[in-house]
Tab-separated table of C-alpha atoms and ligand atoms in Angstrom:
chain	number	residue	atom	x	y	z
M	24	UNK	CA	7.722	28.615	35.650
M	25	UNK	CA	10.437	26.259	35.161
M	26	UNK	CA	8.060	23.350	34.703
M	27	UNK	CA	5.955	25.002	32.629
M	28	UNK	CA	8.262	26.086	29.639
M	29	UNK	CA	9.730	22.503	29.930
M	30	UNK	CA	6.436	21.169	29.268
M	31	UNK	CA	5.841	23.567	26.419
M	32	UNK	CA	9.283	22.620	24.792
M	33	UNK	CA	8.186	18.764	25.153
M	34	UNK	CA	5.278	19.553	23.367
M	35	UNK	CA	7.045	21.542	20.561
M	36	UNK	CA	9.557	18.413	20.606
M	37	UNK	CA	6.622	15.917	20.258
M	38	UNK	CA	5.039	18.138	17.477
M	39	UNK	CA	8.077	18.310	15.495
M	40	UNK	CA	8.904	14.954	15.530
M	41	UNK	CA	5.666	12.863	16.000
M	42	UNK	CA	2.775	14.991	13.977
M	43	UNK	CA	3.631	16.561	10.718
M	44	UNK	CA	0.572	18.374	9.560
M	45	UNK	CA	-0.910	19.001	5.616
M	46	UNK	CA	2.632	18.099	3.819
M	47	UNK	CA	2.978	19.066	0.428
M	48	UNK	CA	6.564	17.408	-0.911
M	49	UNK	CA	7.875	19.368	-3.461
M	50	UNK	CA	11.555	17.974	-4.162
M	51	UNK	CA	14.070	14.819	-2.585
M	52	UNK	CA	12.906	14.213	1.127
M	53	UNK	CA	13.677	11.091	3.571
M	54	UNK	CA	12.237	11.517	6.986
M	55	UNK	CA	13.313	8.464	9.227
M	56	UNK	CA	11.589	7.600	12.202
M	57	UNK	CA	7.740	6.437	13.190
M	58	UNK	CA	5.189	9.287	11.120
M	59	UNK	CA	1.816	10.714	11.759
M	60	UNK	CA	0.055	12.545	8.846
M	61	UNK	CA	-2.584	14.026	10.442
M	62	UNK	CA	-3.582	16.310	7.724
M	63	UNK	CA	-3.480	15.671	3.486
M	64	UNK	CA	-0.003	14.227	2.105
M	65	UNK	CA	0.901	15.671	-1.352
M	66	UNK	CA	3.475	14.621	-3.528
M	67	UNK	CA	4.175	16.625	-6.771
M	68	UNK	CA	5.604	15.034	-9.627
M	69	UNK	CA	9.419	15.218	-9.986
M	70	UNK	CA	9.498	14.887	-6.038
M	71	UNK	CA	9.970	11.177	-4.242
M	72	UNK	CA	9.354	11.256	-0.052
M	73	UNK	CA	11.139	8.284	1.734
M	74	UNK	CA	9.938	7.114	4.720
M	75	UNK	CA	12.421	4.532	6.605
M	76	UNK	CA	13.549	3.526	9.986
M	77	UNK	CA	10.394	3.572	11.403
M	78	UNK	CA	7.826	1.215	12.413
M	79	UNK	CA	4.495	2.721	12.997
M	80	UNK	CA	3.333	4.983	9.994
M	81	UNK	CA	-0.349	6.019	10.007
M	82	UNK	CA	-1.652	8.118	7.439
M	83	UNK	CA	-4.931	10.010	8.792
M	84	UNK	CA	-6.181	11.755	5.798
M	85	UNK	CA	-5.904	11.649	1.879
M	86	UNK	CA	-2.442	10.729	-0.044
M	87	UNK	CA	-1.683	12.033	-3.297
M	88	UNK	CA	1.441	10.815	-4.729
M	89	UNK	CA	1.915	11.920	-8.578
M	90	UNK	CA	5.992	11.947	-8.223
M	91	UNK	CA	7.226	8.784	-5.947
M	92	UNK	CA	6.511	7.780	-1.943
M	93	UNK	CA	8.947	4.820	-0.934
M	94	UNK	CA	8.038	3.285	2.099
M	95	UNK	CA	10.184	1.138	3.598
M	96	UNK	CA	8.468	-0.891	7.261
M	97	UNK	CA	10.359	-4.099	6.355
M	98	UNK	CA	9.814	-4.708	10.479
M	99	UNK	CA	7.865	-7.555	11.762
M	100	UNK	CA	6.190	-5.708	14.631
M	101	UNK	CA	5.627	-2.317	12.311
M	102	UNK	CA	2.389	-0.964	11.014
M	103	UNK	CA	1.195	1.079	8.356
M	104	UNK	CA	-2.470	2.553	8.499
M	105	UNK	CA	-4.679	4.221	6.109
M	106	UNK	CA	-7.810	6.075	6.851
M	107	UNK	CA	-11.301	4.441	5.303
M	108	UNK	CA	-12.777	7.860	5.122
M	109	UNK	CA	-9.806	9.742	2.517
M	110	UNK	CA	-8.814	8.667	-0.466
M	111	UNK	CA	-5.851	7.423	-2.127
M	112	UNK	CA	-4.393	9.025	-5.678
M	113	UNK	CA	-1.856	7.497	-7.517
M	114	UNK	CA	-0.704	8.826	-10.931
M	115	UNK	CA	3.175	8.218	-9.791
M	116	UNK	CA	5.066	5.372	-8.337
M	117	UNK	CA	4.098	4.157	-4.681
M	118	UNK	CA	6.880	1.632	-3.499
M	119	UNK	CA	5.784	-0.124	-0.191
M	120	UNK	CA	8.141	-2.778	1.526
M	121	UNK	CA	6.099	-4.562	4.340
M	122	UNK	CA	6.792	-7.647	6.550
M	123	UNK	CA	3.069	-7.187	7.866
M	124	UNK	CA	-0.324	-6.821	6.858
M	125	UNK	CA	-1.779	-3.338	5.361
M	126	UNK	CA	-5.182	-2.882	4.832
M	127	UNK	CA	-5.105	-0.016	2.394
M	128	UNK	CA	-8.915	0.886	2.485
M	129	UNK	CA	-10.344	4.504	1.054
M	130	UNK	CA	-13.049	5.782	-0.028
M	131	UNK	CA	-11.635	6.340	-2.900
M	132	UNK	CA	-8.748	4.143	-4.545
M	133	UNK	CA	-7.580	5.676	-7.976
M	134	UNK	CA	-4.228	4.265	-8.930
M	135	UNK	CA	-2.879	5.955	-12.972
M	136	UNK	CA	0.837	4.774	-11.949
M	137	UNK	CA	2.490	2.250	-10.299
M	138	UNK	CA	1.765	0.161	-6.811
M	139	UNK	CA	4.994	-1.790	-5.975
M	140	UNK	CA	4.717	-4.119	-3.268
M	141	UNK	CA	7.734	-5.271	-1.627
M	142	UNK	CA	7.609	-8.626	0.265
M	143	UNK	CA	9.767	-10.031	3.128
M	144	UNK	CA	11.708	-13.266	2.817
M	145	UNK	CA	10.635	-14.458	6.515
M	146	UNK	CA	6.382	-13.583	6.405
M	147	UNK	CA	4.305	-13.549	3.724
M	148	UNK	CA	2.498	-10.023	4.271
M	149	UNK	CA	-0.847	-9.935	2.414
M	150	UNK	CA	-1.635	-5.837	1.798
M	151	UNK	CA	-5.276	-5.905	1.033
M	152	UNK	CA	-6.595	-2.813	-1.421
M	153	UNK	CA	-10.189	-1.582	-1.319
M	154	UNK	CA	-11.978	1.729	-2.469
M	155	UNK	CA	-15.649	2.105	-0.576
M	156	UNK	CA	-16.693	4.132	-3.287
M	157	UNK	CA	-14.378	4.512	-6.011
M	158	UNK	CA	-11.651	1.684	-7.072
M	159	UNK	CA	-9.988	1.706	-9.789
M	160	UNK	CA	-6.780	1.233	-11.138
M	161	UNK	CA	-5.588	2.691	-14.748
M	162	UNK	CA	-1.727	1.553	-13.857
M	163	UNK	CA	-0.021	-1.016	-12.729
M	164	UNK	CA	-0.586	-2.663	-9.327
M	165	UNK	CA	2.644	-5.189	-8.952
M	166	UNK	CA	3.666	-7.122	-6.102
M	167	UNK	CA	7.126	-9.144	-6.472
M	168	UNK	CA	9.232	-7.315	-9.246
M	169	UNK	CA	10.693	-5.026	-7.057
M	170	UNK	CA	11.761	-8.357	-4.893
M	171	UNK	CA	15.669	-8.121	-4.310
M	172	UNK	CA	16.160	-11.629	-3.081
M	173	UNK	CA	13.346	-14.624	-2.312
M	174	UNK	CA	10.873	-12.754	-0.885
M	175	UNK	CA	6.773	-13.499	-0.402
M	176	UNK	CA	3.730	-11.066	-0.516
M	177	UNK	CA	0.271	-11.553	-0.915
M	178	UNK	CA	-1.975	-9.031	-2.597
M	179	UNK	CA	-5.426	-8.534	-2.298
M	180	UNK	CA	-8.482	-6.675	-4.188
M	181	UNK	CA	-11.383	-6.349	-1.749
M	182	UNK	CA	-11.785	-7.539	2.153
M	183	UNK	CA	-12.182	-11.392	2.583
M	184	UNK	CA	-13.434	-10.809	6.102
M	185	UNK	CA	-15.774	-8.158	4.354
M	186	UNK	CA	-16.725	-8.094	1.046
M	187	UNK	CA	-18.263	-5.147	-0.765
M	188	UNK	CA	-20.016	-4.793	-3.815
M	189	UNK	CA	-18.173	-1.767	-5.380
M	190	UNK	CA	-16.086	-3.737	-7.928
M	191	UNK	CA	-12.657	-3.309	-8.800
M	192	UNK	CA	-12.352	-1.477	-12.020
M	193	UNK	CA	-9.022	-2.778	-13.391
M	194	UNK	CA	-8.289	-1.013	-16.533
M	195	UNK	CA	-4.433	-1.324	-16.164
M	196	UNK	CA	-2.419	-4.171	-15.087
M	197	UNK	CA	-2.015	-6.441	-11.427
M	198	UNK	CA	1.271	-8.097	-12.120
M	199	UNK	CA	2.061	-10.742	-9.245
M	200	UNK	CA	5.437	-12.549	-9.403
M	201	UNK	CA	7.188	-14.881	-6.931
M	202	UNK	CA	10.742	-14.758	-7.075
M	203	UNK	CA	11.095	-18.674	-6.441
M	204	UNK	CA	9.355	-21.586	-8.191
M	205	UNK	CA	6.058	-22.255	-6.846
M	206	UNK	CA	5.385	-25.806	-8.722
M	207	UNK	CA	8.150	-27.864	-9.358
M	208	UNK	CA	7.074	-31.269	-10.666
M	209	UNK	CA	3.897	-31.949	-8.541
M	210	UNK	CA	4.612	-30.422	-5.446
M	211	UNK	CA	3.142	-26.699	-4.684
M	212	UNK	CA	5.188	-24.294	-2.305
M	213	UNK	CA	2.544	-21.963	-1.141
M	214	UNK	CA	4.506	-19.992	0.485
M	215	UNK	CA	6.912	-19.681	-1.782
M	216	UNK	CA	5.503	-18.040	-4.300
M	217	UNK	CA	3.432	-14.760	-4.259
M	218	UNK	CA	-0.242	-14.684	-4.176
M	219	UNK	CA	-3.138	-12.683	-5.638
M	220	UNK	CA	-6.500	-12.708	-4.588
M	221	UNK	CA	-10.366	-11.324	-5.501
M	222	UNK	CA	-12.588	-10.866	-3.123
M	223	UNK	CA	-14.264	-7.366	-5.072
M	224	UNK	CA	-16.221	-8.427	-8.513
M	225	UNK	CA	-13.869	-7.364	-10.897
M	226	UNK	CA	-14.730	-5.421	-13.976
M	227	UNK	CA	-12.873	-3.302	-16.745
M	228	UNK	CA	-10.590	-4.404	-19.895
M	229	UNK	CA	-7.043	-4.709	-18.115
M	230	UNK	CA	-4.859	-7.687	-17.046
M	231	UNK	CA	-3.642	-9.889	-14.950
M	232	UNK	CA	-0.233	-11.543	-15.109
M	233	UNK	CA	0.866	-13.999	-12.376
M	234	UNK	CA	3.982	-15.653	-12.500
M	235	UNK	CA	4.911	-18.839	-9.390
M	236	UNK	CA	2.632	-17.292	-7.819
M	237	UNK	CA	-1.146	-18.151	-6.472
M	238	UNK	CA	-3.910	-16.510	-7.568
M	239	UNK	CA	-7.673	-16.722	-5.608
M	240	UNK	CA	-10.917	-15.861	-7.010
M	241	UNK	CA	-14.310	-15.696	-4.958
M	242	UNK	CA	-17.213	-16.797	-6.505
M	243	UNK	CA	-18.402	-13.542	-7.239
M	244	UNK	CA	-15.564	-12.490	-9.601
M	245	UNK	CA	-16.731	-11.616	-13.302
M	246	UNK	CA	-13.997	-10.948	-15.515
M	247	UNK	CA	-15.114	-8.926	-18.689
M	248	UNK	CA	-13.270	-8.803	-22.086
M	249	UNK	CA	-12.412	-5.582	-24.188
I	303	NAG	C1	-5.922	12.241	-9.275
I	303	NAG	O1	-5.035	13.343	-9.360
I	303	NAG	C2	-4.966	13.926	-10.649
I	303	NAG	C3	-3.842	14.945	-10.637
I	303	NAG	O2	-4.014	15.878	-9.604
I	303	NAG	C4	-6.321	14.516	-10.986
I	303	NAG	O3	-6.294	15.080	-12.275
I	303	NAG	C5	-7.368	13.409	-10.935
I	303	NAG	O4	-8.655	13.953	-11.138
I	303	NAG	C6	-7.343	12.686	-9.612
I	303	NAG	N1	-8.221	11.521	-9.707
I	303	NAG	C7	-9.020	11.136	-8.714
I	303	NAG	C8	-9.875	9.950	-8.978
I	303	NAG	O5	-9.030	11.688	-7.637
């Protein structure tokens, strides 16, 4: 008897503090710690969700962030994981700080707001978007502004190691900008600077504005006027 309501308080413990289930975030909240969203994260406009002092955070299921989500795994051995099969909506601001790689693949990628990526001034962590099915952006996609201090990140639209032909419908604006010089007379510090690369065909009328900063394009990229 005594061994089993231990085990059930354990349980309750590790279901509390391990698995939070369908989450809709309606005002202010910072949860600190590794995270588990096994079921649909929500977050209404007017409400921000921090996530810090963790270092795994896996998202199993769809994300909807139309207020802000600040994520904040600035921790060499952390991880953040997305689920191919849900889909990403972003008509807010999405502020991720990584010192490691990301592969943010969905189904569906829709971004109407703002994608900050945060570099690290030790790694150059490359956070790779992709939407199977649906990928577009009608915002701004940025990696560097938010840069307090030299930092590096690398952004990419598409999977190098696996490219797809859904193209990357870029109505908005990618904005990529290193926080150091990347030329200086004729000498190039790579890693330096920031870095944005293609690997989807891109289509759509939007922008993109890199600043010491290195920007790749596969062969495959078409880039279509208004
Ligand atoms: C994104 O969310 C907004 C607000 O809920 C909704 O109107 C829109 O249809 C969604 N877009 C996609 C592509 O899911």
């Amino acid at each position: 008897m005594h061994y089993h309501s231990t085990g059930e308080l354990l349980l309750l413990f590790a279901s509390l503090l391990k698995i939070v289930a369908a989450l809709t975030v309606t005002e202010d909240t910072t949860l600190t710690g590794d995270q588990t969203f096994s079921e649909a994260v929500t977050i209404e406009d007017g409400a921000t969700l921090t996530l810090k002092e963790g270092s795994v955070y896996k998202f199993e299921n769809d994300l909807s962030v139309h207020g802000g989500l600040v994520l904040d795994n600035r921790n060499v051995d952390g991880t953040v994981s997305f689920n191919r099969e849900s889909s990403l909506n972003v008509t807010g601001s999405f502020e991720l700080a990584v010192s490691n790689d990301v592969d943010m693949f969905f189904t569906s990628f829709y971004n109407s707001g703002s994608i900050y990526v945060k570099g690290s001034a030790v790694v150059q962590p490359a956070v790779t978007f992709e939407g199977l099915e649906v990928f577009i952006n009608d915002g701004t996609i940025d990696a560097g502004s938010l840069d307090e201090g030299p930092a590096h990140s690398a952004i990419a639209f598409g999977d190098a190691f696996d490219p797809k032909k859904t193209p990357f419908i870029n109505n908005g604006k990618v904005v990529v900008s290193g926080t150091e010089k990347f030329i200086e007379g004729n000498v190039v510090y790579l890693l330096a600077g920031n870095a944005v690369s293609f690997y989807a065909p891109v289509e759509g009328t939007g922008s993109v504005e890199v600043t010491n900063s290195y920007i790749g394009l596969n062969a495959e990229t078409k880039c279509r006027r208004p």
